[in-house]
Amino acid sequence: MAGRTRAALALGSGGARGYAHIGAIQVIEERGLEIVGVAGASMGALVGGVYAAGKLEPYTQWALSLSQMDVVRLLDVSVSAPGAIHAERILSKMRDILGEVSIEDLPIPFTAVATDLAAGRAVWFQRGPVDAAIRASIAIPGVITPVVLNGRVLTDGGTLSPLPIAPTVGMHADLTIGVSLAGEDGGRPHSPENASSEPRPAEEWMGRFRRSAASVLETDIVRSVVNRFSASSVDNDDSFADTTVPEADTGTHDAPTPKFGRVAVMNRSLDIMQSALSRFQLAAYPPDVFVEVPRTACRSLDFHRAADMIALGRALTAAALDDAGIPDPATREVAPEPANDEPGSA
């Protein structure tokens, strides 16, 4: 790894877990690596875009200041649009931080990945306004309203590119670093027993919204959306206990069987599909350094947990760089000065 100082970053999708990208970038810079290009999907596009624009520090300070109620206020909900959240308040804040800047004018090459719903393929934003590219890339299907741009209906880049490594291939770098937000955490499910007991922002939003549109929110579709982005995809939801998948009687009961309700079946299926996509992409474009953040690290709408996720991103990235043989300059041992053996020396 000697002399490999130019790094290209691929930042994956994963909601609030994307704050880990901030910690990853901090550690990469502290290790003396020069980041010469960034590609991101969804939250990876947001963090990558503000970093490429030189605005990561003000964005980080804003993220660290968010409380649960601040997150709820940012969720401008809708009952009629093809998405529960417009995200205009979030986008307005991004514009305040970024200013009016185009991708082609950024000091660091940047690619935001979105998904064209009609064509069923990934779209790479490498020109045009940075804020528009980020808005298209973060349009989580069914949650954040899609973007219509040049006749295309664009949604979350993580749909087809959970970890967009392909755009980094053309970047003039010595090594590629991929940061995935979909790790399995050793295969251990995030059960209600070890889940945080603190109120969930999405639940607060759901309660607030129910007061004005109770009949709409009581539909299975809306509850499914809220559950997917307010809790781990393998949580058991009591509200769907009556729809738990029945267990076939095979005569053997050696191990307890996980219980999946209707929502959990859908959510886990989506997780598995995205995990498979990531594996295919990693096989085609293996990064030199791979950082994997467990998908159970926090819920996707826990945007008030920036400090926790940044710290986790720092720890996991430091470990990955250590494994790759890229030392921390702050901990390098200083070679002792040779002893002076000349005659007359004390």
Tab-separated table of C-alpha atoms in Angstrom:
chain	number	residue	atom	x	y	z
A	1	MET	CA	0.000	0.000	0.000
A	2	ALA	CA	3.093	2.229	0.056
A	3	GLY	CA	2.597	5.464	-1.857
A	4	ARG	CA	-1.153	4.941	-2.350
A	5	THR	CA	-2.390	8.319	-1.273
A	6	ARG	CA	-5.167	9.114	-3.769
A	7	ALA	CA	-8.515	7.571	-2.801
A	8	ALA	CA	-11.874	7.323	-4.566
A	9	LEU	CA	-14.913	6.873	-2.327
A	10	ALA	CA	-18.128	4.924	-2.934
A	11	LEU	CA	-20.726	5.844	-0.307
A	12	GLY	CA	-23.753	3.585	0.052
A	13	SER	CA	-27.431	4.123	0.835
A	14	GLY	CA	-29.043	3.549	4.215
A	15	GLY	CA	-30.904	6.531	5.671
A	16	ALA	CA	-29.632	7.925	8.967
A	17	ARG	CA	-26.843	5.330	9.019
A	18	GLY	CA	-25.329	7.532	6.317
A	19	TYR	CA	-23.975	9.798	9.041
A	20	ALA	CA	-21.307	7.105	9.334
A	21	HIS	CA	-19.958	8.404	6.016
A	22	ILE	CA	-18.953	11.599	7.814
A	23	GLY	CA	-16.845	9.662	10.291
A	24	ALA	CA	-15.356	7.611	7.465
A	25	ILE	CA	-14.291	10.729	5.574
A	26	GLN	CA	-12.786	12.242	8.708
A	27	VAL	CA	-10.616	9.174	9.357
A	28	ILE	CA	-9.575	8.851	5.703
A	29	GLU	CA	-8.313	12.433	5.710
A	30	GLU	CA	-6.591	11.936	9.073
A	31	ARG	CA	-4.701	8.984	7.576
A	32	GLY	CA	-3.172	11.348	5.038
A	33	LEU	CA	-5.136	10.077	2.030
A	34	GLU	CA	-6.236	12.541	-0.640
A	35	ILE	CA	-9.858	12.015	-1.689
A	36	VAL	CA	-9.911	12.591	-5.446
A	37	GLY	CA	-13.473	11.506	-6.268
A	38	VAL	CA	-16.763	10.551	-4.635
A	39	ALA	CA	-19.764	8.530	-5.837
A	40	GLY	CA	-22.839	8.187	-3.659
A	41	ALA	CA	-26.350	6.790	-3.587
A	42	SER	CA	-29.152	8.205	-1.408
A	43	MET	CA	-27.628	9.349	1.906
A	44	GLY	CA	-24.226	8.587	0.413
A	45	ALA	CA	-24.967	11.098	-2.347
A	46	LEU	CA	-26.000	13.711	0.203
A	47	VAL	CA	-22.878	13.367	2.357
A	48	GLY	CA	-20.651	12.937	-0.696
A	49	GLY	CA	-22.125	16.015	-2.358
A	50	VAL	CA	-21.638	18.333	0.595
A	51	TYR	CA	-18.099	16.985	1.044
A	52	ALA	CA	-17.204	17.515	-2.623
A	53	ALA	CA	-18.560	21.064	-2.318
A	54	GLY	CA	-16.346	21.750	0.691
A	55	LYS	CA	-19.370	22.085	3.002
A	56	LEU	CA	-19.066	18.967	5.135
A	57	GLU	CA	-18.201	20.855	8.320
A	58	PRO	CA	-21.314	23.114	8.371
A	59	TYR	CA	-23.485	20.160	7.406
A	60	THR	CA	-22.016	18.079	10.224
A	61	GLN	CA	-22.621	20.822	12.779
A	62	TRP	CA	-26.241	21.121	11.635
A	63	ALA	CA	-26.752	17.352	11.781
A	64	LEU	CA	-25.299	17.196	15.295
A	65	SER	CA	-27.744	19.882	16.431
A	66	LEU	CA	-30.885	17.982	15.368
A	67	SER	CA	-33.238	16.775	18.061
A	68	GLN	CA	-36.048	14.275	17.551
A	69	MET	CA	-38.581	17.096	17.263
A	70	ASP	CA	-36.372	18.873	14.714
A	71	VAL	CA	-36.466	15.713	12.592
A	72	VAL	CA	-40.256	15.534	12.879
A	73	ARG	CA	-40.572	19.156	11.748
A	74	LEU	CA	-38.415	18.459	8.694
A	75	LEU	CA	-40.796	15.698	7.523
A	76	ASP	CA	-43.272	17.646	5.390
A	77	VAL	CA	-45.856	14.917	4.959
A	78	SER	CA	-48.348	14.444	2.126
A	79	VAL	CA	-51.477	12.313	1.634
A	80	SER	CA	-51.782	12.715	-2.121
A	81	ALA	CA	-48.264	12.715	-3.579
A	82	PRO	CA	-46.541	9.427	-4.593
A	83	GLY	CA	-44.495	9.542	-1.415
A	84	ALA	CA	-45.293	10.283	2.215
A	85	ILE	CA	-42.686	13.065	2.484
A	86	HIS	CA	-42.032	15.932	0.061
A	87	ALA	CA	-38.532	16.563	1.509
A	88	GLU	CA	-38.723	20.215	0.466
A	89	ARG	CA	-37.716	21.418	3.931
A	90	ILE	CA	-34.682	19.148	3.893
A	91	LEU	CA	-33.792	20.293	0.384
A	92	SER	CA	-34.161	23.935	1.402
A	93	LYS	CA	-31.626	23.404	4.173
A	94	MET	CA	-29.278	21.674	1.733
A	95	ARG	CA	-29.517	24.675	-0.587
A	96	ASP	CA	-28.660	26.984	2.313
A	97	ILE	CA	-25.563	24.929	3.092
A	98	LEU	CA	-24.451	24.247	-0.495
A	99	GLY	CA	-25.386	27.485	-2.222
A	100	GLU	CA	-25.915	27.475	-5.978
A	101	VAL	CA	-23.203	25.153	-7.234
A	102	SER	CA	-22.980	22.766	-10.169
A	103	ILE	CA	-21.373	19.337	-10.099
A	104	GLU	CA	-18.972	20.197	-12.896
A	105	ASP	CA	-17.652	23.156	-10.865
A	106	LEU	CA	-16.877	21.158	-7.721
A	107	PRO	CA	-13.220	20.912	-6.648
A	108	ILE	CA	-13.643	17.121	-6.308
A	109	PRO	CA	-15.306	14.947	-9.004
A	110	PHE	CA	-18.711	13.809	-7.773
A	111	THR	CA	-21.332	11.364	-9.040
A	112	ALA	CA	-24.815	11.048	-7.537
A	113	VAL	CA	-26.705	7.890	-8.495
A	114	ALA	CA	-30.492	7.803	-8.896
A	115	THR	CA	-32.903	5.280	-10.436
A	116	ASP	CA	-35.045	5.865	-13.528
A	117	LEU	CA	-38.350	4.163	-12.669
A	118	ALA	CA	-39.647	3.924	-16.229
A	119	ALA	CA	-36.415	2.668	-17.797
A	120	GLY	CA	-35.488	0.519	-14.812
A	121	ARG	CA	-31.852	1.574	-14.806
A	122	ALA	CA	-29.402	3.663	-12.818
A	123	VAL	CA	-28.821	7.310	-13.714
A	124	TRP	CA	-25.490	8.991	-12.951
A	125	PHE	CA	-25.548	12.723	-12.221
A	126	GLN	CA	-22.176	14.176	-13.210
A	127	ARG	CA	-23.396	17.581	-14.372
A	128	GLY	CA	-26.018	20.059	-13.225
A	129	PRO	CA	-27.024	21.502	-9.837
A	130	VAL	CA	-25.702	19.542	-6.868
A	131	ASP	CA	-28.907	19.982	-4.856
A	132	ALA	CA	-31.065	18.600	-7.695
A	133	ALA	CA	-28.831	15.527	-8.008
A	134	ILE	CA	-29.007	14.906	-4.264
A	135	ARG	CA	-32.796	15.340	-4.224
A	136	ALA	CA	-33.223	12.725	-6.968
A	137	SER	CA	-30.867	10.279	-5.271
A	138	ILE	CA	-32.594	10.441	-1.857
A	139	ALA	CA	-36.153	9.890	-3.146
A	140	ILE	CA	-36.858	6.693	-1.178
A	141	PRO	CA	-39.663	4.858	-3.042
A	142	GLY	CA	-43.007	5.330	-1.325
A	143	VAL	CA	-41.517	7.580	1.358
A	144	ILE	CA	-39.986	10.620	-0.376
A	145	THR	CA	-41.729	11.847	-3.525
A	146	PRO	CA	-39.909	11.059	-6.799
A	147	VAL	CA	-38.304	13.759	-8.934
A	148	VAL	CA	-39.485	14.367	-12.502
A	149	LEU	CA	-36.520	15.625	-14.511
A	150	ASN	CA	-36.182	15.781	-18.301
A	151	GLY	CA	-39.088	13.397	-18.742
A	152	ARG	CA	-37.706	10.878	-16.244
A	153	VAL	CA	-39.251	9.812	-12.937
A	154	LEU	CA	-36.274	9.454	-10.613
A	155	THR	CA	-36.081	7.743	-7.234
A	156	ASP	CA	-33.523	6.567	-4.692
A	157	GLY	CA	-30.192	5.483	-6.140
A	158	GLY	CA	-29.978	2.687	-3.597
A	159	THR	CA	-32.752	0.837	-5.420
A	160	LEU	CA	-30.297	-0.451	-8.032
A	161	SER	CA	-26.943	0.733	-6.652
A	162	PRO	CA	-26.812	0.263	-2.875
A	163	LEU	CA	-23.034	0.774	-3.077
A	164	PRO	CA	-22.126	2.693	-6.269
A	165	ILE	CA	-18.574	1.544	-6.916
A	166	ALA	CA	-18.818	1.529	-10.729
A	167	PRO	CA	-18.640	5.363	-11.066
A	168	THR	CA	-15.294	5.357	-9.245
A	169	VAL	CA	-13.603	3.198	-11.887
A	170	GLY	CA	-12.728	6.169	-14.081
A	171	MET	CA	-11.373	8.259	-11.221
A	172	HIS	CA	-7.592	8.660	-11.140
A	173	ALA	CA	-7.023	7.058	-7.755
A	174	ASP	CA	-4.538	4.662	-6.202
A	175	LEU	CA	-7.219	2.855	-4.242
A	176	THR	CA	-10.984	2.672	-3.896
A	177	ILE	CA	-12.766	2.745	-0.552
A	178	GLY	CA	-16.339	1.456	-0.343
A	179	VAL	CA	-18.548	2.276	2.646
A	180	SER	CA	-21.654	0.084	2.793
A	181	LEU	CA	-24.551	0.742	5.198
A	182	ALA	CA	-26.124	-2.697	4.805
A	183	GLY	CA	-23.952	-4.985	6.901
A	184	GLU	CA	-25.616	-7.986	8.499
A	185	ASP	CA	-24.056	-7.445	11.957
A	186	GLY	CA	-23.043	-11.078	12.128
A	187	GLY	CA	-26.511	-12.139	11.060
A	188	ARG	CA	-28.054	-11.173	14.392
A	189	PRO	CA	-31.519	-9.636	14.064
A	190	HIS	CA	-32.289	-6.333	15.721
A	191	SER	CA	-34.993	-7.582	18.058
A	192	PRO	CA	-37.389	-5.436	20.076
A	193	GLU	CA	-35.617	-6.593	23.248
A	194	ASN	CA	-32.357	-4.871	22.331
A	195	ALA	CA	-33.926	-1.977	20.489
A	196	SER	CA	-33.709	1.487	21.969
A	197	SER	CA	-36.630	2.430	24.172
A	198	GLU	CA	-36.468	6.071	23.127
A	199	PRO	CA	-39.330	7.456	21.029
A	200	ARG	CA	-38.902	6.990	17.295
A	201	PRO	CA	-39.062	10.091	15.086
A	202	ALA	CA	-41.187	8.283	12.527
A	203	GLU	CA	-43.645	7.248	15.223
A	204	GLU	CA	-43.922	10.853	16.389
A	205	TRP	CA	-44.485	11.901	12.789
A	206	MET	CA	-47.076	9.169	12.346
A	207	GLY	CA	-48.981	10.258	15.456
A	208	ARG	CA	-48.890	13.885	14.424
A	209	PHE	CA	-50.048	13.072	10.911
A	210	ARG	CA	-52.776	10.685	12.102
A	211	ARG	CA	-54.521	13.533	13.886
A	212	SER	CA	-55.083	15.280	10.555
A	213	ALA	CA	-55.526	12.261	8.291
A	214	ALA	CA	-56.436	9.299	10.466
A	215	SER	CA	-58.340	7.403	7.821
A	216	VAL	CA	-55.439	7.599	5.371
A	217	LEU	CA	-52.745	6.488	7.800
A	218	GLU	CA	-54.704	3.467	8.933
A	219	THR	CA	-54.214	1.779	5.557
A	220	ASP	CA	-51.789	-1.137	5.416
A	221	ILE	CA	-49.687	0.562	2.730
A	222	VAL	CA	-48.918	3.660	4.767
A	223	ARG	CA	-48.275	1.655	7.922
A	224	SER	CA	-45.899	-0.556	5.932
A	225	VAL	CA	-43.953	2.489	4.744
A	226	VAL	CA	-43.704	3.954	8.232
A	227	ASN	CA	-42.591	0.644	9.714
A	228	ARG	CA	-39.916	0.122	7.071
A	229	PHE	CA	-38.279	3.444	7.795
A	230	SER	CA	-38.826	3.613	11.544
A	231	ALA	CA	-37.487	0.251	12.643
A	232	SER	CA	-35.177	-2.563	11.685
A	233	SER	CA	-36.551	-4.686	8.893
A	234	VAL	CA	-36.704	-7.770	11.069
A	235	ASP	CA	-38.545	-6.251	14.008
A	236	ASN	CA	-41.738	-8.011	14.958
A	237	ASP	CA	-44.673	-5.630	14.730
A	238	ASP	CA	-47.504	-6.325	17.159
A	239	SER	CA	-49.996	-4.571	14.904
A	240	PHE	CA	-49.537	-7.357	12.363
A	241	ALA	CA	-49.363	-10.275	14.775
A	242	ASP	CA	-52.425	-11.837	13.180
A	243	THR	CA	-50.663	-12.070	9.821
A	244	THR	CA	-47.547	-13.905	11.015
A	245	VAL	CA	-46.400	-16.566	8.577
A	246	PRO	CA	-47.696	-19.948	9.847
A	247	GLU	CA	-45.118	-22.593	10.695
A	248	ALA	CA	-45.282	-25.865	8.795
A	249	ASP	CA	-45.326	-28.907	11.060
A	250	THR	CA	-42.384	-31.097	10.038
A	251	GLY	CA	-42.138	-32.949	13.314
A	252	THR	CA	-38.816	-31.322	14.241
A	253	HIS	CA	-38.541	-28.320	16.564
A	254	ASP	CA	-34.843	-28.137	17.356
A	255	ALA	CA	-34.440	-24.366	17.022
A	256	PRO	CA	-36.815	-21.429	17.511
A	257	THR	CA	-38.185	-20.049	14.247
A	258	PRO	CA	-38.062	-16.269	13.628
A	259	LYS	CA	-41.536	-14.748	13.445
A	260	PHE	CA	-42.177	-12.534	10.441
A	261	GLY	CA	-45.330	-10.478	10.104
A	262	ARG	CA	-46.657	-9.080	6.834
A	263	VAL	CA	-44.508	-5.960	6.976
A	264	ALA	CA	-41.415	-7.846	8.097
A	265	VAL	CA	-41.726	-10.283	5.182
A	266	MET	CA	-41.796	-7.406	2.673
A	267	ASN	CA	-39.005	-5.491	4.372
A	268	ARG	CA	-36.718	-8.481	4.768
A	269	SER	CA	-37.296	-9.416	1.127
A	270	LEU	CA	-36.207	-5.942	0.029
A	271	ASP	CA	-33.137	-6.145	2.264
A	272	ILE	CA	-32.157	-9.494	0.762
A	273	MET	CA	-32.554	-8.208	-2.799
A	274	GLN	CA	-30.421	-5.147	-2.087
A	275	SER	CA	-27.840	-7.300	-0.343
A	276	ALA	CA	-27.641	-9.534	-3.416
A	277	LEU	CA	-27.230	-6.484	-5.662
A	278	SER	CA	-24.398	-5.248	-3.456
A	279	ARG	CA	-22.612	-8.603	-3.645
A	280	PHE	CA	-22.819	-8.626	-7.444
A	281	GLN	CA	-21.478	-5.086	-7.632
A	282	LEU	CA	-18.692	-5.857	-5.173
A	283	ALA	CA	-17.729	-8.899	-7.233
A	284	ALA	CA	-17.567	-6.807	-10.406
A	285	TYR	CA	-15.763	-3.836	-8.837
A	286	PRO	CA	-14.085	-4.955	-5.594
A	287	PRO	CA	-12.840	-1.988	-3.546
A	288	ASP	CA	-9.367	-1.987	-2.062
A	289	VAL	CA	-10.816	-1.084	1.344
A	290	PHE	CA	-14.312	-2.141	2.390
A	291	VAL	CA	-16.122	-0.612	5.365
A	292	GLU	CA	-19.381	-2.283	6.394
A	293	VAL	CA	-21.806	-0.522	8.747
A	294	PRO	CA	-24.433	-2.906	10.231
A	295	ARG	CA	-27.942	-2.150	9.022
A	296	THR	CA	-29.067	-2.628	12.637
A	297	ALA	CA	-26.859	0.252	13.823
A	298	CYS	CA	-29.829	2.604	13.855
A	299	ARG	CA	-33.232	3.029	12.288
A	300	SER	CA	-33.399	4.698	8.904
A	301	LEU	CA	-35.173	7.828	10.161
A	302	ASP	CA	-33.104	8.272	13.327
A	303	PHE	CA	-31.592	11.494	12.011
A	304	HIS	CA	-31.139	12.786	15.557
A	305	ARG	CA	-28.366	10.197	16.134
A	306	ALA	CA	-25.609	11.868	14.128
A	307	ALA	CA	-23.035	11.714	16.931
A	308	ASP	CA	-23.469	7.955	17.395
A	309	MET	CA	-23.250	7.168	13.681
A	310	ILE	CA	-20.261	9.447	13.076
A	311	ALA	CA	-18.405	7.734	15.920
A	312	LEU	CA	-19.302	4.299	14.519
A	313	GLY	CA	-18.152	5.315	11.041
A	314	ARG	CA	-14.831	6.488	12.475
A	315	ALA	CA	-14.248	3.244	14.381
A	316	LEU	CA	-15.159	0.923	11.503
A	317	THR	CA	-13.150	2.899	8.943
A	318	ALA	CA	-10.086	3.022	11.184
A	319	ALA	CA	-10.258	-0.759	11.589
A	320	ALA	CA	-10.640	-1.303	7.839
A	321	LEU	CA	-7.677	0.961	7.057
A	322	ASP	CA	-5.582	-0.823	9.681
A	323	ASP	CA	-6.431	-4.152	8.047
A	324	ALA	CA	-5.415	-2.712	4.664
A	325	GLY	CA	-2.031	-1.663	6.040
A	326	ILE	CA	-2.683	2.077	5.997
A	327	PRO	CA	-1.299	3.282	9.355
A	328	ASP	CA	-2.503	6.177	11.439
A	329	PRO	CA	0.191	8.907	11.299
A	330	ALA	CA	-0.666	9.899	14.865
A	331	THR	CA	0.349	6.473	16.188
A	332	ARG	CA	3.428	5.798	14.107
A	333	GLU	CA	6.452	4.946	16.211
A	334	VAL	CA	9.343	7.351	15.890
A	335	ALA	CA	12.599	5.516	15.229
A	336	PRO	CA	15.142	6.131	18.019
A	337	GLU	CA	18.181	8.196	17.148
A	338	PRO	CA	21.358	6.117	16.680
A	339	ALA	CA	23.690	6.064	19.673
A	340	ASN	CA	26.748	8.290	19.462
A	341	ASP	CA	29.748	5.935	19.839
A	342	GLU	CA	32.423	8.478	18.974
A	343	PRO	CA	35.371	8.710	21.404
A	344	GLY	CA	34.861	11.295	24.136
A	345	SER	CA	31.083	11.107	24.000
A	346	ALA	CA	29.314	11.121	27.359
